[in-house]
Structures are given as C-alpha cells and as structure tokens.
C-alpha cells in the first residue's frame, strides 16, 4: 500500500463519519520500490493530499526528507516534487495494519493489500 | 474501429478517372503538403491483389503531374500519400483492373494492433469474466482517460480494465470484495491449470505490459461501503459490475461471530454474502461516482438488461451525472448489456440528499433484481422441463 492511497482511505465503521480519517498506520514490513518519476503526475496530486495525515504516516515509517507543506510554486520545484514522488509512490507497506482512530477497529494489510471489509453491524447506514 | 484515416484527394473507377478527379481537387488544399521544404513519400496499397515492384513504381510515377515540390524521404517523411487500389473481395477472381482507385494523404492509423498485443489469451492473470481487450480500450476511450489521470475500478476482479487505462498513461487503482481474486489466489480460470501461480495478480498483469509504474494500489473492499474519505480525486471510474450470473453479486452482511480483522485466512474474507440487489448496486455506484469524481470526470460501466423488458427509463440516473452514451451489446437472444457513459456535471452536496433516489428508481428496476433468473430461464426452458430455480438463495 502506497502512502498516496493511505491518504485517501477512511474508516467506514458505523457512526464514525469523518472522524474515521486518517487511519493510523502500523507497518511490520515496508519495501521501497523505485518508480519512474513523473513530475506532472506528482504536481497534480499535491492539491489532493491531506498534509497532516501524510506527515503522520511518514513519521510512523521513519521517513526523512518529507516536505512539511507544499512549497510556493511547487509545480516547477523539481527537488520538492522528487521528494513527494518518493513519499507518495515509492514507499510500499507490505505487512501491517490500519486502525480506525475512533473505534479502534483494525484493518490488516497483507502482501501490500489492505482489507477494508466490515461486518453489517460496523457499516454506516 | 477504423484501420486508417486518409484525406481523400481523388477517386475513380479507372486510372483516367482518378487523374481527372485529382486535377479537380482544389490547389489550395494540396499546397500545404507539397511545399519545397517538406519531405514526403508515396505508397501504394492494393486490396486483394499483389503488384510487382515495377508495377507499383509505374503507378506512382504516373502521378508526376501533381505539383510535388518537396523532397522524397522514404524513412521518415513529413507527409505520406497513398494510392489505394480496390480489386474486390473474391481472392479467386481477381480482376485485371481495379474496381476503384483512391489517392489521399494519410492522417492516422486506428489502433487495432492494441487489441492483439493486449489480448486476454496472452495475459498472465485472467478470471472467468475478464473483459475482452478491445472492449476495455473502448471503455477507456469513453472515459476520456488521459495521461496523469487517476482511474478507479470498484469491481476490479483481475484488473483487465485497469490495463487499458494504464496504457493511456493513467495511474490506476481498484477494489474488489473477493480477497482471493485481489490477491491472485485460489482456483485458476485458465483451462488445464489448477491453482494460480505466484505470478498471477493484478500488479503482474500491468508488469507484463510494462505498465507497472501506473499501478497505485488494489484493496479488498465492499463497493457498497467504500473506504474513501470525502473528496473528489478520481478522473474516471471504469468498471464492469457483477451481473450475478458467473460471478455472484455479494455484499458483506451481519453474522454472529465478529470477524477477526488481523487473522490471515486462505479463504475469502467475506463474512457472509447477502443478496445484493442489482438496482441497489447501481444506485451505490452512481452515488459513489457523483461524490468522488472530479467535475467533468466520467463513469463508464456495463448495465445488464433483459431485452424484452428494457426501456430507456431503466438506465440509472443521478442529478450530478449526465448520460453521455448508452450502447448495446447482445449477450443472448433475450439478454444484453449496455455500455453506459456518464459525466459529472454538478458538485455533490451531501450523501443524505440523494437517499430518495433509490426508491424512485427501484420500481422500474425490478427486472434487474432477477436478472440472473431471467438469464437462466431461457436456457432451462429449452433444455429441460420447468425446474425450481437454483437462484432462490440469491433473491
């Protein structure tokens, strides 16, 4: 699971609503995958990122060199975009859990794939 | 899908007619492509006949009267012109002279070679319902997928639809309720193969085509209870939802024991399968698309229909989505599926606002809930006397 994806995920346990975001990340196995740098794509993603959630996840994974906010004129700032590219797309959580911050419900990540399935009691109506 | 597109400059049923026709073609339309500082080449293509090199050269030379000022470049010309000669369709009766001759400027080739290179036959990971390669490209086209888009498939299965979008330079992600399919586990769909190998998963499919860099993520998730935060981040949602025939329509339901979330299990993780009425599923899909698509983003999906009862009113609608197209593909004498394309034209307000839509739409939709029964009723009527339907548990 990449951090870009983590940034978009939220818990949908019943009654939790927007407090289900962000999911607390815990990782027991992480892999760094080189991915071809595409500055245009990264620049497009920047406005969609919830920054504090990203920083929280990056810290859990002990990532360094994570920009704390979008730089002014970031679209043309290659160094900034390269760092963001690395954080969002190249760090892959293979094994771990995502935890609903409100209910504590755990969602497992195995082989890089999160399992977000809930029971009927837990889902929102 | 076309093979090639040409700008027609002249046409005739004989060479003389062609030349007359060419001489009538407006000079101002020709001149931009015949400039002295440009390069060109003339090719000849014959349908249903083979010409010798000498014959080909002879025909090209005969066009000397055209005001070509540029230089001939056979390797990388700026402009390519074609003489097309049509010798009919019967390979056993090839005429001496062509039925038709055309001359024109080549513009583009249709991308039929995509279909062959992405054929499902060669793909590493397939499932029972993997989409035909050609259709998946058509869907990506309908979705106006372009470079740097994010495309999502909520019923991703083996990821076939993602491949087409990745080919166009979009970054792709998907979810599916079936743990085994997403992980690439379980029984294989390929004949003569028992269990899926370690190489068989969605990521491997993209890798096979050199498109792995476009793989974002796949998740095990129930499309009726999506796990995405509030916001608009998908440029297109391209999907083939289950019809309830080959792949069953499921949704997580309540059960007595609480699922142990962190337990690893080789079987599917779905606690209990509820019957998931098709109409609810389309309502959920449209609502989800309306909420998570960017403005101008597109939803492309297949809608199964029972042809004798189908009317346009049955096509699901949503105030935020505009219907762009609705194309039929026949599946059997009494069933078909329709490729629906919708575009988001209005901002999504909040989820409660649209809850009445389901009840508004469910009545004309009843046919869809028993689509599976109707699909099989035609078959069983022909093969055996009236039997109790095997699908009771689904309904």
Short mmCIF file of C-alpha atoms in Angstrom, two decimals:
data_model
loop_
_atom_site.label_atom_id
_atom_site.label_comp_id
_atom_site.label_asym_id
_atom_site.label_seq_id
_atom_site.Cartn_x
_atom_site.Cartn_y
_atom_site.Cartn_z
CA UNK A 1 0.00 0.00 0.00
CA UNK A 2 1.40 3.38 -1.01
CA UNK A 3 1.14 6.47 1.09
CA UNK A 4 -0.87 8.22 -1.61
CA UNK A 5 -3.55 5.56 -1.17
CA UNK A 6 -3.34 5.72 2.62
CA UNK A 7 -4.00 9.43 2.34
CA UNK A 8 -7.32 8.76 0.65
CA UNK A 9 -8.57 5.98 2.94
CA UNK A 10 -11.01 6.40 5.78
CA UNK A 11 -12.75 4.08 8.19
CA UNK A 12 -16.43 3.44 7.47
CA UNK A 13 -17.35 1.82 10.74
CA UNK A 14 -20.91 2.88 11.59
CA UNK A 15 -21.23 6.20 13.34
CA UNK A 16 -17.64 7.21 12.82
CA UNK A 17 -18.07 9.56 9.85
CA UNK A 18 -15.25 11.99 9.12
CA UNK A 19 -13.55 11.02 12.39
CA UNK A 20 -12.55 7.82 10.65
CA UNK A 21 -9.78 9.71 8.91
CA UNK A 22 -6.87 9.34 8.90
CA UNK A 23 -6.30 5.68 9.60
CA UNK A 24 -3.46 5.04 12.00
CA UNK A 25 -0.74 3.15 10.23
CA UNK A 26 1.39 0.43 11.72
CA UNK A 27 3.84 -1.39 9.49
CA UNK A 28 5.86 -4.54 10.12
CA UNK A 29 7.23 -4.83 6.60
CA UNK A 30 7.94 -1.98 4.23
CA UNK A 31 9.57 -2.02 0.81
CA UNK A 32 10.92 0.83 -1.26
CA UNK A 33 10.07 0.40 -4.95
CA UNK A 34 11.73 2.66 -7.46
CA UNK A 35 9.01 4.16 -9.66
CA UNK A 36 9.67 6.32 -12.68
CA UNK A 37 9.48 9.98 -11.73
CA UNK A 38 6.65 11.82 -13.43
CA UNK A 39 6.64 15.44 -12.23
CA UNK A 40 3.33 16.26 -13.90
CA UNK A 41 1.51 13.49 -12.09
CA UNK A 42 3.05 14.35 -8.74
CA UNK A 43 2.17 18.01 -9.21
CA UNK A 44 -1.44 17.04 -9.92
CA UNK A 45 -1.61 15.06 -6.70
CA UNK A 46 -0.28 17.78 -4.41
CA UNK A 47 -3.60 19.67 -4.07
CA UNK A 48 -5.38 16.41 -3.21
CA UNK A 49 -3.08 15.47 -0.36
CA UNK A 50 -4.18 15.87 3.26
CA UNK A 51 -0.87 17.04 4.57
CA UNK A 52 -1.07 16.28 8.29
CA UNK A 53 -2.23 12.74 7.57
CA UNK A 54 0.72 12.29 5.24
CA UNK A 55 3.21 13.61 7.76
CA UNK A 56 1.78 11.34 10.45
CA UNK A 57 2.12 8.28 8.25
CA UNK A 58 5.59 9.27 7.09
CA UNK A 59 6.71 9.65 10.67
CA UNK A 60 5.38 6.22 11.61
CA UNK A 61 7.54 4.81 8.85
CA UNK A 62 10.53 6.88 9.95
CA UNK A 63 10.82 8.59 6.60
CA UNK A 64 13.13 11.54 6.43
CA UNK A 65 13.17 14.39 3.97
CA UNK A 66 9.42 14.78 3.87
CA UNK A 67 8.38 18.33 2.98
CA UNK A 68 6.15 19.76 5.71
CA UNK A 69 3.96 21.73 3.30
CA UNK A 70 3.65 22.43 -0.43
CA UNK A 71 6.32 24.88 -1.44
CA UNK A 72 5.32 28.09 -3.20
CA UNK A 73 5.49 27.42 -6.96
CA UNK A 74 5.82 23.72 -6.27
CA UNK A 75 4.80 22.80 -9.83
CA UNK A 76 8.23 23.82 -11.02
CA UNK A 77 10.22 22.81 -7.98
CA UNK A 78 11.83 19.57 -9.07
CA UNK A 79 13.51 18.85 -5.76
CA UNK A 80 10.22 19.20 -3.93
CA UNK A 81 8.40 17.06 -6.47
CA UNK A 82 11.04 14.35 -6.31
CA UNK A 83 10.73 14.16 -2.54
CA UNK A 84 6.96 13.98 -2.78
CA UNK A 85 7.22 11.36 -5.51
CA UNK A 86 9.29 9.22 -3.20
CA UNK A 87 6.98 9.58 -0.22
CA UNK A 88 3.72 9.11 -2.09
CA UNK A 89 4.61 6.44 -4.63
CA UNK A 90 7.81 4.62 -3.78
CA UNK A 91 7.23 3.55 -0.18
CA UNK A 92 5.11 0.40 -0.09
CA UNK A 93 3.71 -1.06 3.13
CA UNK A 94 3.62 -4.82 2.63
CA UNK A 95 2.50 -6.01 6.05
CA UNK A 96 0.84 -4.03 8.79
CA UNK A 97 -2.45 -2.63 9.98
CA UNK A 98 -4.64 0.41 9.55
CA UNK A 99 -6.56 1.43 12.63
CA UNK A 100 -9.77 3.42 12.82
CA UNK A 101 -8.88 6.35 15.09
CA UNK A 102 -12.39 6.49 16.51
CA UNK A 103 -13.44 2.87 17.03
CA UNK A 104 -10.05 1.18 17.20
CA UNK A 105 -11.09 -1.34 14.57
CA UNK A 106 -8.07 -2.86 12.82
CA UNK A 107 -7.83 -3.41 9.06
CA UNK A 108 -4.99 -5.74 8.06
CA UNK A 109 -2.53 -5.11 5.24
CA UNK A 110 -1.09 -8.28 3.75
CA UNK A 111 1.08 -8.66 0.64
CA UNK A 112 0.69 -4.93 0.17
CA UNK A 113 -3.10 -5.13 0.02
CA UNK A 114 -5.34 -3.61 2.72
CA UNK A 115 -8.52 -5.47 3.64
CA UNK A 116 -11.25 -2.94 4.40
CA UNK A 117 -14.16 -5.36 4.75
CA UNK A 118 -16.55 -4.75 7.65
CA UNK A 119 -19.49 -6.63 9.12
CA UNK A 120 -23.01 -5.34 8.79
CA UNK A 121 -23.03 -4.07 12.39
CA UNK A 122 -19.99 -2.00 11.69
CA UNK A 123 -21.05 -0.35 8.44
CA UNK A 124 -22.68 3.03 8.09
CA UNK A 125 -26.35 3.10 7.17
CA UNK B 1 -12.62 0.70 -35.20
CA UNK B 2 -11.04 2.00 -38.36
CA UNK B 3 -7.75 0.79 -39.72
CA UNK B 4 -6.51 4.08 -41.15
CA UNK B 5 -7.78 7.52 -41.98
CA UNK B 6 -6.92 9.33 -45.19
CA UNK B 7 -7.76 12.74 -46.57
CA UNK B 8 -9.19 11.86 -49.95
CA UNK B 9 -7.81 13.89 -52.86
CA UNK B 10 -9.14 11.90 -55.76
CA UNK B 11 -11.05 8.82 -56.70
CA UNK B 12 -12.05 6.95 -59.83
CA UNK B 13 -13.09 3.64 -61.28
CA UNK B 14 -10.13 3.73 -63.60
CA UNK B 15 -6.78 5.45 -63.67
CA UNK B 16 -8.02 8.10 -66.06
CA UNK B 17 -10.93 8.89 -63.79
CA UNK B 18 -8.59 9.14 -60.83
CA UNK B 19 -6.34 11.59 -62.62
CA UNK B 20 -9.28 13.70 -63.74
CA UNK B 21 -10.57 13.72 -60.20
CA UNK B 22 -7.16 14.73 -58.83
CA UNK B 23 -6.89 17.60 -61.25
CA UNK B 24 -10.16 18.91 -59.90
CA UNK B 25 -9.01 18.84 -56.27
CA UNK B 26 -8.55 22.42 -55.06
CA UNK B 27 -4.95 23.54 -55.32
CA UNK B 28 -5.05 25.48 -52.06
CA UNK B 29 -5.87 22.24 -50.22
CA UNK B 30 -2.93 20.42 -51.75
CA UNK B 31 -0.26 23.06 -51.49
CA UNK B 32 0.36 22.97 -47.71
CA UNK B 33 1.60 19.38 -48.04
CA UNK B 34 3.65 19.81 -51.19
CA UNK B 35 5.97 22.58 -50.03
CA UNK B 36 9.54 22.69 -51.26
CA UNK B 37 10.99 22.50 -47.76
CA UNK B 38 8.97 19.42 -46.78
CA UNK B 39 9.55 15.70 -47.26
CA UNK B 40 7.14 13.09 -48.49
CA UNK B 41 6.70 9.65 -49.87
CA UNK B 42 4.04 7.94 -51.91
CA UNK B 43 2.97 4.42 -51.09
CA UNK B 44 0.69 2.10 -52.89
CA UNK B 45 -1.61 -0.43 -51.25
CA UNK B 46 -3.68 -2.93 -53.15
CA UNK B 47 -6.60 -4.89 -51.73
CA UNK B 48 -6.89 -8.45 -53.00
CA UNK B 49 -4.02 -8.26 -55.49
CA UNK B 50 -0.27 -8.29 -55.40
CA UNK B 51 1.67 -5.99 -57.68
CA UNK B 52 5.27 -6.31 -58.72
CA UNK B 53 7.70 -3.60 -57.71
CA UNK B 54 7.80 -2.44 -61.30
CA UNK B 55 4.04 -2.11 -61.46
CA UNK B 56 4.00 -0.13 -58.23
CA UNK B 57 6.67 2.28 -59.41
CA UNK B 58 4.85 2.74 -62.68
CA UNK B 59 1.68 3.83 -60.93
CA UNK B 60 3.49 6.22 -58.61
CA UNK B 61 5.38 7.79 -61.50
CA UNK B 62 2.11 8.36 -63.30
CA UNK B 63 1.26 10.93 -60.64
CA UNK B 64 4.08 13.19 -61.74
CA UNK B 65 1.57 15.76 -62.87
CA UNK B 66 0.81 16.57 -59.24
CA UNK B 67 2.74 19.67 -58.07
CA UNK B 68 5.02 17.93 -55.55
CA UNK B 69 7.78 20.39 -54.68
CA UNK B 70 9.25 18.68 -51.65
CA UNK B 71 11.92 16.03 -51.34
CA UNK B 72 11.24 12.31 -51.23
CA UNK B 73 12.16 10.69 -47.94
CA UNK B 74 11.32 7.02 -47.65
CA UNK B 75 12.33 6.63 -44.00
CA UNK B 76 10.70 9.49 -42.05
CA UNK B 77 8.72 11.69 -44.37
CA UNK B 78 6.58 14.50 -43.01
CA UNK B 79 3.74 13.62 -45.35
CA UNK B 80 2.70 10.24 -46.61
CA UNK B 81 0.43 9.74 -49.58
CA UNK B 82 -1.31 6.57 -50.58
CA UNK B 83 -2.64 5.14 -53.76
CA UNK B 84 -5.26 2.59 -52.79
CA UNK B 85 -6.45 0.10 -55.40
CA UNK B 86 -9.50 -2.00 -54.72
CA UNK B 87 -9.62 -5.32 -56.57
CA UNK B 88 -12.74 -6.63 -54.90
CA UNK B 89 -13.31 -9.25 -52.25
CA UNK B 90 -13.01 -12.53 -54.13
CA UNK B 91 -9.48 -13.91 -53.98
CA UNK B 92 -10.41 -16.46 -56.65
CA UNK B 93 -11.50 -13.89 -59.20
CA UNK B 94 -9.04 -11.03 -59.22
CA UNK B 95 -9.83 -8.53 -61.96
CA UNK B 96 -7.27 -7.15 -64.36
CA UNK B 97 -8.15 -3.58 -63.47
CA UNK B 98 -9.19 -2.34 -60.07
CA UNK B 99 -12.82 -1.55 -59.28
CA UNK B 100 -11.81 1.63 -57.53
CA UNK B 101 -8.67 3.67 -57.10
CA UNK B 102 -8.19 6.28 -54.42
CA UNK B 103 -5.46 8.78 -53.76
CA UNK B 104 -5.12 10.56 -50.48
CA UNK B 105 -2.98 11.89 -47.69
CA UNK B 106 -2.50 9.56 -44.74
CA UNK B 107 -3.68 11.02 -41.42
CA UNK B 108 -3.71 8.27 -38.82
CA UNK B 109 -3.96 4.56 -38.16
CA UNK B 110 -6.62 3.04 -35.94
CA UNK B 111 -5.05 1.22 -33.06
CA UNK B 112 -6.18 -2.27 -33.86
CA UNK B 113 -2.76 -3.65 -33.02
CA UNK B 114 -3.53 -2.75 -29.42
CA UNK B 115 -6.19 -5.43 -29.34
CA UNK B 116 -3.79 -8.14 -30.41
CA UNK B 117 -0.96 -7.12 -28.13
CA UNK B 118 -3.25 -6.85 -25.12
CA UNK B 119 -5.22 -9.98 -25.92
CA UNK B 120 -6.57 -11.83 -22.90
CA UNK B 121 -5.18 -15.07 -24.33
CA UNK B 122 -1.67 -13.87 -23.61
CA UNK B 123 -2.35 -12.15 -20.31
CA UNK B 124 -0.77 -13.70 -17.25
CA UNK B 125 -3.72 -13.31 -14.89
CA UNK B 126 -7.26 -13.89 -16.06
CA UNK B 127 -10.54 -14.64 -14.36
CA UNK B 128 -13.85 -16.12 -15.52
CA UNK B 129 -15.16 -12.73 -16.54
CA UNK B 130 -12.02 -10.96 -17.81
CA UNK B 131 -13.03 -8.30 -20.30
CA UNK B 132 -12.19 -8.71 -23.92
CA UNK B 133 -9.16 -6.49 -24.70
CA UNK B 134 -10.92 -4.47 -27.42
CA UNK B 135 -13.83 -3.62 -25.18
CA UNK B 136 -11.61 -2.47 -22.36
CA UNK B 137 -9.96 0.04 -24.70
CA UNK B 138 -13.34 1.26 -25.83
CA UNK B 139 -14.30 1.77 -22.21
CA UNK B 140 -11.13 3.75 -21.52
CA UNK B 141 -11.91 5.88 -24.57
CA UNK B 142 -15.44 6.52 -23.33
CA UNK B 143 -13.93 7.54 -20.03
CA UNK B 144 -11.69 10.03 -21.85
CA UNK B 145 -8.75 8.57 -19.98
CA UNK B 146 -5.57 10.54 -20.48
CA UNK B 147 -2.06 10.84 -19.13
CA UNK B 148 -1.75 11.55 -15.42
CA UNK B 149 -5.36 10.76 -14.65
CA UNK B 150 -6.31 8.58 -11.71
CA UNK B 151 -8.68 5.82 -12.76
CA UNK B 152 -10.53 3.60 -10.33
CA UNK B 153 -12.38 0.30 -10.73
CA UNK B 154 -14.58 -0.66 -7.75
CA UNK B 155 -15.17 -4.19 -9.14
CA UNK B 156 -11.62 -4.70 -10.31
CA UNK B 157 -11.54 -8.53 -10.48
CA UNK B 158 -8.33 -9.47 -12.27
CA UNK B 159 -7.62 -5.89 -13.28
CA UNK B 160 -8.31 -6.11 -17.01
CA UNK B 161 -9.93 -2.71 -17.25
CA UNK B 162 -7.03 -1.08 -15.44
CA UNK B 163 -4.63 -2.18 -18.16
CA UNK B 164 -6.33 -0.17 -20.85
CA UNK B 165 -6.31 2.98 -18.71
CA UNK B 166 -2.67 2.48 -17.76
CA UNK B 167 -1.86 2.16 -21.44
CA UNK B 168 -3.17 5.69 -21.90
CA UNK B 169 -0.91 6.91 -19.10
CA UNK B 170 -3.36 6.94 -16.21
CA UNK B 171 -2.47 5.80 -12.72
CA UNK B 172 -4.81 3.04 -11.68
CA UNK B 173 -6.34 1.56 -8.56
CA UNK B 174 -9.14 -0.82 -7.79
CA UNK B 175 -11.10 -2.67 -5.16
CA UNK B 176 -12.92 -5.96 -5.09
CA UNK B 177 -14.90 -7.77 -2.44
CA UNK B 178 -13.20 -11.07 -3.26
CA UNK B 179 -9.99 -11.47 -1.28
CA UNK B 180 -8.73 -14.34 -3.43
CA UNK B 181 -9.16 -12.52 -6.71
CA UNK B 182 -7.43 -9.37 -5.50
CA UNK B 183 -4.55 -11.40 -4.10
CA UNK B 184 -4.34 -13.72 -7.05
CA UNK B 185 -5.10 -16.85 -5.06
CA UNK B 186 -7.43 -19.75 -5.48
CA UNK B 187 -8.52 -21.80 -8.45
CA UNK B 188 -7.30 -20.72 -11.84
CA UNK B 189 -9.61 -19.69 -14.64
CA UNK B 190 -7.30 -20.87 -17.35
CA UNK B 191 -8.08 -24.31 -18.74
CA UNK B 192 -5.61 -27.02 -17.65
CA UNK B 193 -4.46 -25.04 -14.68
CA UNK B 194 -5.46 -25.86 -11.14
CA UNK B 195 -4.20 -23.15 -8.84
CA UNK B 196 -2.94 -19.71 -9.58
CA UNK B 197 0.80 -19.24 -9.59
CA UNK B 198 2.66 -16.59 -7.59
CA UNK B 199 2.94 -14.52 -10.74
CA UNK B 200 -0.73 -14.10 -11.15
CA UNK B 201 -2.12 -10.94 -9.72
CA UNK B 202 -3.19 -7.56 -10.94
CA UNK B 203 0.21 -5.99 -10.48
CA UNK B 204 1.80 -8.77 -12.51
CA UNK B 205 -0.63 -8.10 -15.35
CA UNK B 206 0.50 -4.49 -15.52
CA UNK B 207 4.13 -5.55 -15.29
CA UNK B 208 3.65 -7.87 -18.24
CA UNK B 209 2.86 -4.86 -20.42
CA UNK B 210 5.50 -2.59 -18.96
CA UNK B 211 2.84 -0.57 -17.18
CA UNK B 212 3.76 -1.35 -13.58
CA UNK B 213 4.66 2.26 -12.83
CA UNK B 214 0.98 3.12 -13.22
CA UNK B 215 -0.10 0.66 -10.52
CA UNK B 216 -1.23 2.55 -7.46
CA UNK B 217 -2.98 0.00 -5.27
CA UNK B 218 -5.74 -2.54 -5.05
CA UNK B 219 -7.76 -3.20 -1.92
CA UNK B 220 -10.18 -5.78 -0.64
CA UNK B 221 -13.30 -3.73 -0.12
CA UNK B 222 -17.07 -3.78 -0.47
CA UNK B 223 -18.18 -1.33 -3.15
CA UNK B 224 -21.40 -0.67 -1.25
CA UNK B 225 -19.43 0.65 1.74
CA UNK B 226 -16.45 2.39 0.21
CA UNK B 227 -13.48 3.34 2.35
CA UNK B 228 -12.54 6.62 0.72
CA UNK B 229 -12.51 9.91 2.52
CA UNK B 230 -14.71 12.76 1.44
CA UNK B 231 -13.34 14.47 -1.65
CA UNK B 232 -13.00 14.32 -5.41
CA UNK B 233 -9.94 12.56 -6.69
CA UNK B 234 -10.88 10.14 -9.47
CA UNK B 235 -10.78 11.33 -13.06
CA UNK B 236 -12.63 8.26 -14.25
CA UNK B 237 -14.37 5.25 -12.81
CA UNK B 238 -14.40 2.41 -15.32
CA UNK B 239 -15.95 -0.83 -14.26
CA UNK B 240 -17.86 -3.98 -15.07
CA UNK B 241 -20.06 -4.72 -12.05
CA UNK B 242 -21.12 -8.31 -11.38
CA UNK B 243 -24.38 -9.31 -13.03
CA UNK B 244 -24.97 -12.16 -10.66
CA UNK B 245 -24.51 -14.90 -13.26
CA UNK B 246 -20.94 -16.11 -13.44
CA UNK B 247 -19.55 -14.06 -10.58
CA UNK B 248 -22.07 -13.81 -7.78
CA UNK B 249 -23.32 -10.48 -6.51
CA UNK B 250 -22.38 -10.21 -2.88
CA UNK B 251 -22.19 -7.78 -0.07
CA UNK B 252 -20.97 -8.22 3.48
CA UNK B 253 -23.74 -8.96 5.96
CA UNK B 254 -24.16 -9.45 9.67
CA UNK B 255 -23.08 -12.61 11.36
CA UNK B 256 -22.89 -13.93 14.90
CA UNK B 257 -19.15 -14.05 15.28
CA UNK B 258 -17.13 -10.91 14.84
CA UNK B 259 -14.57 -11.18 12.08
CA UNK B 260 -11.04 -11.17 13.39
CA UNK B 261 -9.60 -8.46 11.24
CA UNK B 262 -5.93 -9.35 11.55
CA UNK B 263 -6.28 -13.08 11.04
CA UNK B 264 -4.78 -14.40 7.82
CA UNK B 265 -7.04 -16.83 6.04
CA UNK B 266 -6.58 -18.58 2.70
CA UNK B 267 -10.30 -18.46 2.04
CA UNK B 268 -12.26 -15.42 1.02
CA UNK B 269 -12.65 -12.91 3.83
CA UNK B 270 -16.26 -12.05 3.16
CA UNK B 271 -18.04 -12.91 6.42
CA UNK B 272 -21.46 -13.62 4.91
CA UNK B 273 -22.82 -12.95 1.46
CA UNK B 274 -26.07 -11.06 1.40
CA UNK B 275 -28.09 -10.93 -1.74
CA UNK B 276 -27.23 -7.55 -3.16
CA UNK B 277 -29.99 -6.38 -5.37
CA UNK B 278 -28.61 -5.17 -8.62
CA UNK B 279 -30.58 -1.94 -8.56
CA UNK B 280 -29.09 -1.02 -5.18
CA UNK B 281 -25.67 -1.73 -6.53
CA UNK B 282 -26.11 0.67 -9.45
CA UNK B 283 -27.51 3.29 -7.12
CA UNK B 284 -24.45 2.91 -4.90
CA UNK B 285 -22.18 3.08 -7.92
CA UNK B 286 -23.72 6.26 -9.29
CA UNK B 287 -23.72 7.89 -5.87
CA UNK B 288 -20.11 6.93 -5.32
CA UNK B 289 -19.15 8.28 -8.74
CA UNK B 290 -21.04 11.51 -8.14
CA UNK B 291 -19.15 12.02 -4.92
CA UNK B 292 -15.60 11.03 -5.82
CA UNK B 293 -15.25 12.02 -9.47
CA UNK B 294 -13.72 15.37 -10.31
CA UNK B 295 -16.08 17.71 -12.15
CA UNK B 296 -16.03 16.59 -15.78
CA UNK B 297 -14.89 13.13 -14.74
CA UNK B 298 -16.58 10.08 -16.22
CA UNK B 299 -18.26 6.90 -15.09
CA UNK B 300 -18.25 4.05 -17.60
CA UNK B 301 -19.93 0.76 -16.75
CA UNK B 302 -21.89 -2.18 -18.13
CA UNK B 303 -25.57 -2.46 -17.32
CA UNK B 304 -27.14 -5.91 -17.84
CA UNK B 305 -30.63 -5.86 -19.35
CA UNK B 306 -33.36 -8.34 -20.08
CA UNK B 307 -34.07 -7.22 -23.62
CA UNK B 308 -37.84 -7.91 -23.87
CA UNK B 309 -38.44 -5.59 -20.91
CA UNK B 310 -35.76 -2.97 -21.43
CA UNK B 311 -36.70 0.66 -21.73
CA UNK B 312 -34.54 3.76 -21.50
CA UNK B 313 -36.15 4.71 -18.19
CA UNK B 314 -34.40 1.77 -16.61
CA UNK B 315 -30.99 3.33 -17.04
CA UNK B 316 -29.96 4.56 -13.57
CA UNK B 317 -29.78 8.31 -13.20
CA UNK B 318 -28.33 10.81 -10.74
CA UNK B 319 -28.72 14.60 -10.59
CA UNK B 320 -24.95 15.11 -10.62
CA UNK B 321 -24.27 12.86 -13.61
CA UNK B 322 -25.22 13.41 -17.23
CA UNK B 323 -25.80 10.44 -19.52
CA UNK B 324 -23.40 10.69 -22.46
CA UNK B 325 -23.96 7.39 -24.23
CA UNK B 326 -25.76 4.09 -23.99
CA UNK B 327 -24.64 1.27 -26.36
CA UNK B 328 -25.95 -2.23 -26.56
CA UNK B 329 -24.04 -5.46 -26.81
CA UNK B 330 -26.14 -8.59 -27.24
CA UNK B 331 -25.31 -11.45 -24.91
CA UNK B 332 -28.04 -13.90 -25.91
CA UNK B 333 -31.40 -13.80 -27.64
CA UNK B 334 -33.08 -12.23 -24.64
CA UNK B 335 -30.28 -10.58 -22.73
CA UNK B 336 -27.83 -7.83 -23.46
CA UNK B 337 -25.58 -5.44 -21.68
CA UNK B 338 -25.38 -1.73 -22.27
CA UNK B 339 -22.24 0.32 -22.04
CA UNK B 340 -23.25 3.41 -20.10
CA UNK B 341 -21.13 6.54 -20.01
CA UNK B 342 -21.91 9.38 -17.64
CA UNK B 343 -20.15 12.64 -16.93
CA UNK B 344 -20.17 14.52 -13.65
CA UNK B 345 -21.67 17.92 -14.29
CA UNK B 346 -22.70 19.04 -10.84
CA UNK B 347 -20.99 19.20 -7.45
CA UNK B 348 -22.07 16.56 -4.96
CA UNK B 349 -23.67 18.17 -1.92
CA UNK B 350 -24.04 15.53 0.78
CA UNK B 351 -24.95 11.87 0.92
CA UNK B 352 -28.37 12.24 2.59
CA UNK B 353 -29.64 14.42 -0.18
CA UNK B 354 -29.76 11.56 -2.61
CA UNK B 355 -31.26 8.80 -0.44
CA UNK B 356 -34.69 9.10 -2.10
CA UNK B 357 -33.14 8.22 -5.46
CA UNK B 358 -33.06 4.53 -4.65
CA UNK B 359 -36.81 4.29 -4.03
CA UNK B 360 -37.54 6.49 -7.07
CA UNK B 361 -35.62 4.13 -9.26
CA UNK B 362 -36.24 0.73 -7.73
CA UNK B 363 -39.71 0.12 -9.18
CA UNK B 364 -38.92 0.28 -12.91
CA UNK B 365 -35.81 -1.64 -12.00
CA UNK B 366 -37.36 -4.79 -10.69
CA UNK B 367 -36.37 -6.73 -13.73
CA UNK B 368 -32.74 -6.24 -12.82
CA UNK B 369 -33.07 -7.83 -9.44
CA UNK B 370 -33.99 -11.10 -11.06
CA UNK B 371 -31.66 -10.67 -13.99
CA UNK B 372 -29.97 -13.92 -13.10
CA UNK B 373 -33.27 -15.80 -13.09
CA UNK B 374 -34.28 -14.34 -16.42
CA UNK B 375 -30.92 -15.10 -17.90
CA UNK B 376 -31.23 -18.75 -16.96
CA UNK B 377 -34.96 -19.12 -17.60
CA UNK B 378 -34.40 -19.05 -21.34
CA UNK B 379 -31.78 -21.77 -21.08
CA UNK B 380 -33.68 -24.08 -18.76
CA UNK B 381 -36.88 -23.79 -20.78
CA UNK B 382 -35.08 -25.14 -23.80
CA UNK B 383 -33.09 -27.85 -22.11
CA UNK B 384 -35.41 -29.37 -19.52
CA UNK B 385 -38.92 -29.16 -18.14
CA UNK B 386 -39.72 -26.36 -15.66
CA UNK B 387 -37.49 -26.86 -12.64
CA UNK B 388 -37.09 -24.99 -9.34
CA UNK B 389 -34.71 -22.13 -9.93
CA UNK B 390 -31.23 -22.65 -8.41
CA UNK B 391 -31.03 -19.00 -7.60
CA UNK B 392 -33.53 -18.82 -4.74
CA UNK B 393 -30.78 -18.00 -2.25
CA UNK B 394 -29.67 -15.01 -4.30
CA UNK B 395 -33.10 -13.43 -4.22
#
